[in-house]
PDB file of C-alpha atoms in Angstrom:
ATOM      1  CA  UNK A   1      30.750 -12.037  32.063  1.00  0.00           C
ATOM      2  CA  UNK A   2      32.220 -14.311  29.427  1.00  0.00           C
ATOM      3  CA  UNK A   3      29.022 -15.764  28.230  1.00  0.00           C
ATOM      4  CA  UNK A   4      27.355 -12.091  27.384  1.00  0.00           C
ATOM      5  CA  UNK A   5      30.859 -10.918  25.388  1.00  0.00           C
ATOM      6  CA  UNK A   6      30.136 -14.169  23.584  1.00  0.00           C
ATOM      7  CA  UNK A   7      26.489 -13.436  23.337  1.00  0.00           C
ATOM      8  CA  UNK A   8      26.627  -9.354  22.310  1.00  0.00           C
ATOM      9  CA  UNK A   9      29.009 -10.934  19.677  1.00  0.00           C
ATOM     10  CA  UNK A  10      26.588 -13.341  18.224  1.00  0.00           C
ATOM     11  CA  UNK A  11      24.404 -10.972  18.374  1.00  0.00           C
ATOM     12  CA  UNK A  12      26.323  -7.773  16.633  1.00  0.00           C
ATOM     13  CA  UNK A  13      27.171 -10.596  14.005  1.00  0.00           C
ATOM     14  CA  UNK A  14      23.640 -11.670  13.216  1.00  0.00           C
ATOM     15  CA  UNK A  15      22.280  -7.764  12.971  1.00  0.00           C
ATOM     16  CA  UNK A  16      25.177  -7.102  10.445  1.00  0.00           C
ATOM     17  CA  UNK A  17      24.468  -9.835   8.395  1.00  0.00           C
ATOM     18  CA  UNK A  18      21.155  -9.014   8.135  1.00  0.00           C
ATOM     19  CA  UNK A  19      21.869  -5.258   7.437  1.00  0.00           C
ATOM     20  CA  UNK A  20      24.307  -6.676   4.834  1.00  0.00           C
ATOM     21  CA  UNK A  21      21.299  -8.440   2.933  1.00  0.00           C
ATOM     22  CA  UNK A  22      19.650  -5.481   1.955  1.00  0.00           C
ATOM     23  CA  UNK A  23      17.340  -4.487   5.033  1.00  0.00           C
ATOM     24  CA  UNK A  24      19.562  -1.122   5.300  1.00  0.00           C
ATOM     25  CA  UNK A  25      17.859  -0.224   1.850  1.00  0.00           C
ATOM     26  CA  UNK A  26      14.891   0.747   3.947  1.00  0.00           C
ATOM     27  CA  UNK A  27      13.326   4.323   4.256  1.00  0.00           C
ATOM     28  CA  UNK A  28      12.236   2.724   7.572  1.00  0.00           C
ATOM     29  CA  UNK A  29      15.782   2.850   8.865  1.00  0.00           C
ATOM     30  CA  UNK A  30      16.365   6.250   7.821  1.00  0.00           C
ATOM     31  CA  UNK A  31      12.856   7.490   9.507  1.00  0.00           C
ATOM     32  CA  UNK A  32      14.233   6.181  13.050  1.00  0.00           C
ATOM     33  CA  UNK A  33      17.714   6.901  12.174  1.00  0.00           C
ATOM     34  CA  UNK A  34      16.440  10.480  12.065  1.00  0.00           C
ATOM     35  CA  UNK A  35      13.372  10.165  15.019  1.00  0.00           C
ATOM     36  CA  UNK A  36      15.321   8.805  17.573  1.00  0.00           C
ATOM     37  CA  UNK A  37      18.344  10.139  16.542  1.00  0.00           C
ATOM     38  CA  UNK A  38      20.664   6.828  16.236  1.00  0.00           C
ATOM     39  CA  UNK A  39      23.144   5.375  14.102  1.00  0.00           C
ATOM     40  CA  UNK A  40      22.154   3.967  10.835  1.00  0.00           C
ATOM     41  CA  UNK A  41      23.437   0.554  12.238  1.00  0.00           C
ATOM     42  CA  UNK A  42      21.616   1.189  15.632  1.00  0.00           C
ATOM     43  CA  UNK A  43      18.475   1.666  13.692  1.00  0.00           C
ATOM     44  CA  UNK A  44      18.661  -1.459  11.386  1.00  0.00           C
ATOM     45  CA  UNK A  45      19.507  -3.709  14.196  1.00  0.00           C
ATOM     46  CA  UNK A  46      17.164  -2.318  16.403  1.00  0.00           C
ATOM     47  CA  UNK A  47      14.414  -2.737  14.023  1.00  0.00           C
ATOM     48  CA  UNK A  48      16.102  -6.653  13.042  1.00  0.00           C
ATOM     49  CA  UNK A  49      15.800  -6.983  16.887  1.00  0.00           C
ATOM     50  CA  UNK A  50      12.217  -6.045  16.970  1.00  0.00           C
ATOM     51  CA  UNK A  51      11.393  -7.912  13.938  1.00  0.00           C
ATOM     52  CA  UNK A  52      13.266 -11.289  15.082  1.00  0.00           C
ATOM     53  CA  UNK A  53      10.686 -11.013  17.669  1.00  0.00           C
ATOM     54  CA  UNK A  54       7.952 -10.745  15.666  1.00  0.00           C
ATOM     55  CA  UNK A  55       8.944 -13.176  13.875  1.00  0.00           C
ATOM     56  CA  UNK A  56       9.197 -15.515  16.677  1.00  0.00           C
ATOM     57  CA  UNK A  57       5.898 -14.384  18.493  1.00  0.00           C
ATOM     58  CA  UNK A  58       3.414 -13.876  14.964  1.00  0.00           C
ATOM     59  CA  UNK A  59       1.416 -17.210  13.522  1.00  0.00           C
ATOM     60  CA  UNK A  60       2.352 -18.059   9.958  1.00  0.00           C
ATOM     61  CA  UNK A  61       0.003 -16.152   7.935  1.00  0.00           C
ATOM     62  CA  UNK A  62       0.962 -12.904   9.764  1.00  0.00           C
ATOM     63  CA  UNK A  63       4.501 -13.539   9.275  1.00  0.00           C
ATOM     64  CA  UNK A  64       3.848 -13.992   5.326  1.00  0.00           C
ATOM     65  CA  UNK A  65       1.962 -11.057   5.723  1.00  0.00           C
ATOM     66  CA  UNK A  66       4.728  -8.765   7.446  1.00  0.00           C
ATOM     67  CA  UNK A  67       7.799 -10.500   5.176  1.00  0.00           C
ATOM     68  CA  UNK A  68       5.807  -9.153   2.257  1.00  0.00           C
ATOM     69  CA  UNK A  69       5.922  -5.938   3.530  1.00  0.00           C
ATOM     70  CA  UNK A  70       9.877  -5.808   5.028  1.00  0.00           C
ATOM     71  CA  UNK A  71      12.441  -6.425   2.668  1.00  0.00           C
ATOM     72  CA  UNK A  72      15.373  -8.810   4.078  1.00  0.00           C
ATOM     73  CA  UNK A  73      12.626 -10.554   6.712  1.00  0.00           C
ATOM     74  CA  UNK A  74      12.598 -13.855   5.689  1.00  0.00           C
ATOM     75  CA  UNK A  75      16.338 -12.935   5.748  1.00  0.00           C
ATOM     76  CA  UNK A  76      16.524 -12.564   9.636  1.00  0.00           C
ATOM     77  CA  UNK A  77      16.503 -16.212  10.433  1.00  0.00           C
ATOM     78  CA  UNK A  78      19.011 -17.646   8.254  1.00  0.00           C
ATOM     79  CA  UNK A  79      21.430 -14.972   9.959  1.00  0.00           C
ATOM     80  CA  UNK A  80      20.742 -16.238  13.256  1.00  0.00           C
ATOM     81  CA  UNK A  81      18.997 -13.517  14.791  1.00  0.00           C
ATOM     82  CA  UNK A  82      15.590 -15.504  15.282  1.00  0.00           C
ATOM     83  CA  UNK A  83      17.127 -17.562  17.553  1.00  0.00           C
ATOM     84  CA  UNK A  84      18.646 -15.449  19.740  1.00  0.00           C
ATOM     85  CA  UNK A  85      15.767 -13.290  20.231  1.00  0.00           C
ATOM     86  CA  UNK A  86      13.155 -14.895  21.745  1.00  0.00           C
ATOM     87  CA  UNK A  87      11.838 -12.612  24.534  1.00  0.00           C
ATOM     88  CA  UNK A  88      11.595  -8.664  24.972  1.00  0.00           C
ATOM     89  CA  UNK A  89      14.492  -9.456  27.689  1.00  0.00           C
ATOM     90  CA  UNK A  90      16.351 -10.277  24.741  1.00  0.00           C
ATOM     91  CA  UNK A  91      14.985  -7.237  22.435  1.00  0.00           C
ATOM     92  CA  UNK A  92      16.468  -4.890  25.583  1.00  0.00           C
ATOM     93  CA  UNK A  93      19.785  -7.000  25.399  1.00  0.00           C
ATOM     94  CA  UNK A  94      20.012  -6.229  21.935  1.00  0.00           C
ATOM     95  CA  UNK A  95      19.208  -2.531  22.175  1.00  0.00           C
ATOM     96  CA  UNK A  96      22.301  -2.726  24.681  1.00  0.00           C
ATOM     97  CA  UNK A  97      24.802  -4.678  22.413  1.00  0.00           C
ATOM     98  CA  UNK A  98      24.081  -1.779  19.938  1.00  0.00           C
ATOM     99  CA  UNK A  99      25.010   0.496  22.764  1.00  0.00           C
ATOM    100  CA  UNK A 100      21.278   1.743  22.989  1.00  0.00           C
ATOM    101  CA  UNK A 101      18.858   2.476  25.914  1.00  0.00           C
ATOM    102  CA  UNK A 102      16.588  -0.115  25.840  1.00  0.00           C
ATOM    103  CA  UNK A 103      13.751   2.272  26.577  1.00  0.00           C
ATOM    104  CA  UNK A 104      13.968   3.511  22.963  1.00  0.00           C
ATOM    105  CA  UNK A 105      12.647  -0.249  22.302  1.00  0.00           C
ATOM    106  CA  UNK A 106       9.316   2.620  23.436  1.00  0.00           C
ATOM    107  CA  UNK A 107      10.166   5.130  20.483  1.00  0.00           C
ATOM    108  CA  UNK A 108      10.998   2.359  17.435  1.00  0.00           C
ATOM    109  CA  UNK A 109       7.498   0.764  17.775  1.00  0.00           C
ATOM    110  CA  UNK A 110       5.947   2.931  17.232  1.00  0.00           C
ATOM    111  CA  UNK A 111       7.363   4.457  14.029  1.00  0.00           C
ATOM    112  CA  UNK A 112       7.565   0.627  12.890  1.00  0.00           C
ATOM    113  CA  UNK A 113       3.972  -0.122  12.941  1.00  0.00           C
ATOM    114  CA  UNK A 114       2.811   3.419  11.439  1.00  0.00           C
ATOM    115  CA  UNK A 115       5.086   2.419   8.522  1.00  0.00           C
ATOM    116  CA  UNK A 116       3.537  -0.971   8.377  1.00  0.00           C
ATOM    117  CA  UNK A 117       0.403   0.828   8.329  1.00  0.00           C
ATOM    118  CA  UNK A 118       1.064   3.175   5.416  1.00  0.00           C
ATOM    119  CA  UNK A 119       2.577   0.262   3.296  1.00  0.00           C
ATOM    120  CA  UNK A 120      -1.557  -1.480   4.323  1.00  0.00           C
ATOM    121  CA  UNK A 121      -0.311  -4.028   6.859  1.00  0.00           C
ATOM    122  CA  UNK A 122      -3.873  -5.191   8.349  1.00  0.00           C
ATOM    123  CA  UNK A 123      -5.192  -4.241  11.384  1.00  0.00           C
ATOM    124  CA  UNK A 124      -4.713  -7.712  12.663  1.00  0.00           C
ATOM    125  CA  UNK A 125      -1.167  -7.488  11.597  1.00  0.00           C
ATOM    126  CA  UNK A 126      -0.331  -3.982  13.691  1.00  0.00           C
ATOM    127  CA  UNK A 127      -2.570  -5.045  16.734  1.00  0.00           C
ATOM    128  CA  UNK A 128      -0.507  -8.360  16.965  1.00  0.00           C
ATOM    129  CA  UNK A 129       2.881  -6.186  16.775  1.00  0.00           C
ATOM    130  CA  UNK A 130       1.723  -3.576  19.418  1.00  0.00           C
ATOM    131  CA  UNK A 131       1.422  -6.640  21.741  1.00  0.00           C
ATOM    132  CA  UNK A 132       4.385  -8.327  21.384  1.00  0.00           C
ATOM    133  CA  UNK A 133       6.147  -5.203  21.196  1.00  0.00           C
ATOM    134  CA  UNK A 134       4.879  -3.490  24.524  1.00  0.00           C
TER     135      UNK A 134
END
């Protein structure tokens, strides 16, 4: 029980740090702020959750691709959050630290990718995110 107080701690750290380096400033945030009707704070971190995942899971040339399209994302690893999410298993934790459901992990993915895909992320971009995502 000690370990995962330690852990959600780490974790709520790294997600406000990277909210603190602009990623709030984000019409992204506010769009699943207001779909899935969460905090502001739930919404950045879930979508710093999602996107420490990403950047864990995509090759380099898709990550360049995807920081050029999300401010704050090359952000996400000097706060930490890279590292601690490694897994979907660790996307859920995450959504649970924030004092989500994890099966709204279902409803941000969504909304992320059709924003990618209005800013012109490429097809091999938003294919690569719906799989690591699922």
């Amino acid at each position: 029980m000690k370990k995962r107080v330690v852990v959600t701690a780490a974790l709520t750290g790294a997600i406000s740090a990277w909210g603190q380096q602009g990623a709030a400033d984000t019409d992204l945030a506010g769009q699943i702020q207001q779909a899935t009707n969460v905090t502001s704070d739930q919404a950045i971190g879930g979508v710093g959750s999602l996107l420490a995942l990403a950047q864990n899971s995509l090759g380099s040339s898709q990550n360049q691709e995807l920081g050029s399209l999300i401010p704050g994302y090359d952000v996400l690893e000097s706060t930490g959050l890279s590292k601690m999410i490694t897994d979907s298993g660790a996307v859920d934790s995450a959504f649970s630290a924030l004092g989500m459901d994890p099966a709204l992990v279902s409803s941000f993915t969504p909304l992320i990718i059709n924003a990618l895909q209005a800013q012109g992320a490429s097809s091999g971009l938003t294919s690569a995110l719906a799989g690591i995502w699922q």
